[in-house]
Amino acid sequence: MLFGVGLGCLVQMVNSHSYVQFEAEGLLTWILAGSLGVSLVLSFVIVPLCRFHLGRAYGIFLIVFYAIFLLIALLTEFGKIHIV
């Protein structure tokens, strides 16, 4: 997310010669913050339960979680998911 958002903002700033402003409110903001929160809380719980020995299953879980997050974020950004 750091590279994707950072590079996207950098390209937009170079092309438009302006500053990037994010919406303070909106569904996408809640999805981004919620996904980060859920990911951190799950890692905070799962890692100690596994006694800090993480295997392939945890890596696959993180990749699947990221793919689902990315799909939902993109569908929200392009207007396919919205709150009426």
PDB file of C-alpha atoms in Angstrom:
ATOM      1  CA  MET A   1       0.000   0.000   0.000  1.00  0.00           C
ATOM      2  CA  LEU A   2       2.861   2.338   0.776  1.00  0.00           C
ATOM      3  CA  PHE A   3       4.375   2.016  -2.690  1.00  0.00           C
ATOM      4  CA  GLY A   4       1.013   2.020  -4.484  1.00  0.00           C
ATOM      5  CA  VAL A   5      -0.330   5.123  -2.771  1.00  0.00           C
ATOM      6  CA  GLY A   6       3.036   6.865  -2.731  1.00  0.00           C
ATOM      7  CA  LEU A   7       3.823   6.306  -6.398  1.00  0.00           C
ATOM      8  CA  GLY A   8       0.273   7.139  -7.472  1.00  0.00           C
ATOM      9  CA  CYS A   9       0.338  10.407  -5.556  1.00  0.00           C
ATOM     10  CA  LEU A  10       3.785  11.262  -6.885  1.00  0.00           C
ATOM     11  CA  VAL A  11       2.694  10.719 -10.500  1.00  0.00           C
ATOM     12  CA  GLN A  12      -0.429  12.816  -9.951  1.00  0.00           C
ATOM     13  CA  MET A  13       1.581  15.627  -8.373  1.00  0.00           C
ATOM     14  CA  VAL A  14       4.092  15.653 -11.255  1.00  0.00           C
ATOM     15  CA  ASN A  15       1.410  15.582 -13.964  1.00  0.00           C
ATOM     16  CA  SER A  16      -0.917  18.192 -12.452  1.00  0.00           C
ATOM     17  CA  HIS A  17       1.655  20.368 -10.642  1.00  0.00           C
ATOM     18  CA  SER A  18      -0.580  20.434  -7.587  1.00  0.00           C
ATOM     19  CA  TYR A  19      -0.853  18.910  -4.170  1.00  0.00           C
ATOM     20  CA  VAL A  20      -2.787  15.703  -3.524  1.00  0.00           C
ATOM     21  CA  GLN A  21      -5.691  16.004  -1.111  1.00  0.00           C
ATOM     22  CA  PHE A  22      -7.490  13.039   0.378  1.00  0.00           C
ATOM     23  CA  GLU A  23     -11.127  13.021   1.387  1.00  0.00           C
ATOM     24  CA  ALA A  24     -11.415  13.097   5.150  1.00  0.00           C
ATOM     25  CA  GLU A  25     -14.743  11.305   5.027  1.00  0.00           C
ATOM     26  CA  GLY A  26     -16.112   8.676   2.735  1.00  0.00           C
ATOM     27  CA  LEU A  27     -16.551   4.967   2.332  1.00  0.00           C
ATOM     28  CA  LEU A  28     -13.062   4.382   0.942  1.00  0.00           C
ATOM     29  CA  THR A  29     -11.471   6.003   3.991  1.00  0.00           C
ATOM     30  CA  TRP A  30     -13.432   3.689   6.273  1.00  0.00           C
ATOM     31  CA  ILE A  31     -12.451   0.653   4.195  1.00  0.00           C
ATOM     32  CA  LEU A  32      -8.765   1.609   4.290  1.00  0.00           C
ATOM     33  CA  ALA A  33      -8.746   2.306   8.032  1.00  0.00           C
ATOM     34  CA  GLY A  34     -10.900  -0.723   8.833  1.00  0.00           C
ATOM     35  CA  SER A  35      -8.744  -3.105   6.803  1.00  0.00           C
ATOM     36  CA  LEU A  36      -5.584  -1.822   8.424  1.00  0.00           C
ATOM     37  CA  GLY A  37      -7.152  -2.146  11.869  1.00  0.00           C
ATOM     38  CA  VAL A  38      -8.466  -5.664  11.271  1.00  0.00           C
ATOM     39  CA  SER A  39      -5.123  -6.771   9.848  1.00  0.00           C
ATOM     40  CA  LEU A  40      -3.179  -5.391  12.793  1.00  0.00           C
ATOM     41  CA  VAL A  41      -5.550  -6.840  15.406  1.00  0.00           C
ATOM     42  CA  LEU A  42      -5.552 -10.260  13.742  1.00  0.00           C
ATOM     43  CA  SER A  43      -1.755 -10.255  13.567  1.00  0.00           C
ATOM     44  CA  PHE A  44      -1.578  -9.104  17.186  1.00  0.00           C
ATOM     45  CA  VAL A  45      -3.702 -12.102  18.201  1.00  0.00           C
ATOM     46  CA  ILE A  46      -2.483 -14.789  15.769  1.00  0.00           C
ATOM     47  CA  VAL A  47       1.274 -14.257  16.127  1.00  0.00           C
ATOM     48  CA  PRO A  48       1.416 -14.868  19.913  1.00  0.00           C
ATOM     49  CA  LEU A  49      -1.020 -17.788  19.607  1.00  0.00           C
ATOM     50  CA  CYS A  50       1.406 -19.414  17.164  1.00  0.00           C
ATOM     51  CA  ARG A  51       4.239 -18.752  19.649  1.00  0.00           C
ATOM     52  CA  PHE A  52       5.938 -16.486  17.098  1.00  0.00           C
ATOM     53  CA  HIS A  53       6.614 -19.399  14.737  1.00  0.00           C
ATOM     54  CA  LEU A  54       4.662 -18.529  11.625  1.00  0.00           C
ATOM     55  CA  GLY A  55       4.298 -20.911   8.743  1.00  0.00           C
ATOM     56  CA  ARG A  56       3.032 -20.989   5.224  1.00  0.00           C
ATOM     57  CA  ALA A  57      -0.624 -20.815   6.317  1.00  0.00           C
ATOM     58  CA  TYR A  58      -0.123 -17.380   7.888  1.00  0.00           C
ATOM     59  CA  GLY A  59       1.577 -16.091   4.733  1.00  0.00           C
ATOM     60  CA  ILE A  60      -1.253 -17.397   2.571  1.00  0.00           C
ATOM     61  CA  PHE A  61      -3.755 -15.798   4.955  1.00  0.00           C
ATOM     62  CA  LEU A  62      -2.037 -12.415   4.591  1.00  0.00           C
ATOM     63  CA  ILE A  63      -1.957 -12.654   0.797  1.00  0.00           C
ATOM     64  CA  VAL A  64      -5.645 -13.625   0.622  1.00  0.00           C
ATOM     65  CA  PHE A  65      -6.549 -10.842   3.071  1.00  0.00           C
ATOM     66  CA  TYR A  66      -4.657  -8.318   0.935  1.00  0.00           C
ATOM     67  CA  ALA A  67      -6.289  -9.554  -2.288  1.00  0.00           C
ATOM     68  CA  ILE A  68      -9.776  -9.232  -0.769  1.00  0.00           C
ATOM     69  CA  PHE A  69      -8.921  -5.789   0.611  1.00  0.00           C
ATOM     70  CA  LEU A  70      -7.575  -4.648  -2.759  1.00  0.00           C
ATOM     71  CA  LEU A  71     -10.654  -5.904  -4.600  1.00  0.00           C
ATOM     72  CA  ILE A  72     -13.039  -4.146  -2.204  1.00  0.00           C
ATOM     73  CA  ALA A  73     -11.006  -0.916  -2.264  1.00  0.00           C
ATOM     74  CA  LEU A  74     -10.888  -0.855  -6.070  1.00  0.00           C
ATOM     75  CA  LEU A  75     -14.602  -1.606  -6.425  1.00  0.00           C
ATOM     76  CA  THR A  76     -15.329   1.207  -3.963  1.00  0.00           C
ATOM     77  CA  GLU A  77     -13.015   3.638  -5.753  1.00  0.00           C
ATOM     78  CA  PHE A  78     -14.637   2.942  -9.119  1.00  0.00           C
ATOM     79  CA  GLY A  79     -18.144   3.325  -7.723  1.00  0.00           C
ATOM     80  CA  LYS A  80     -19.304  -0.290  -7.838  1.00  0.00           C
ATOM     81  CA  ILE A  81     -19.696  -0.415  -4.041  1.00  0.00           C
ATOM     82  CA  HIS A  82     -21.441   2.522  -2.407  1.00  0.00           C
ATOM     83  CA  ILE A  83     -23.707   3.333   0.509  1.00  0.00           C
ATOM     84  CA  VAL A  84     -27.055   4.807  -0.409  1.00  0.00           C
TER      85      VAL A  84
END
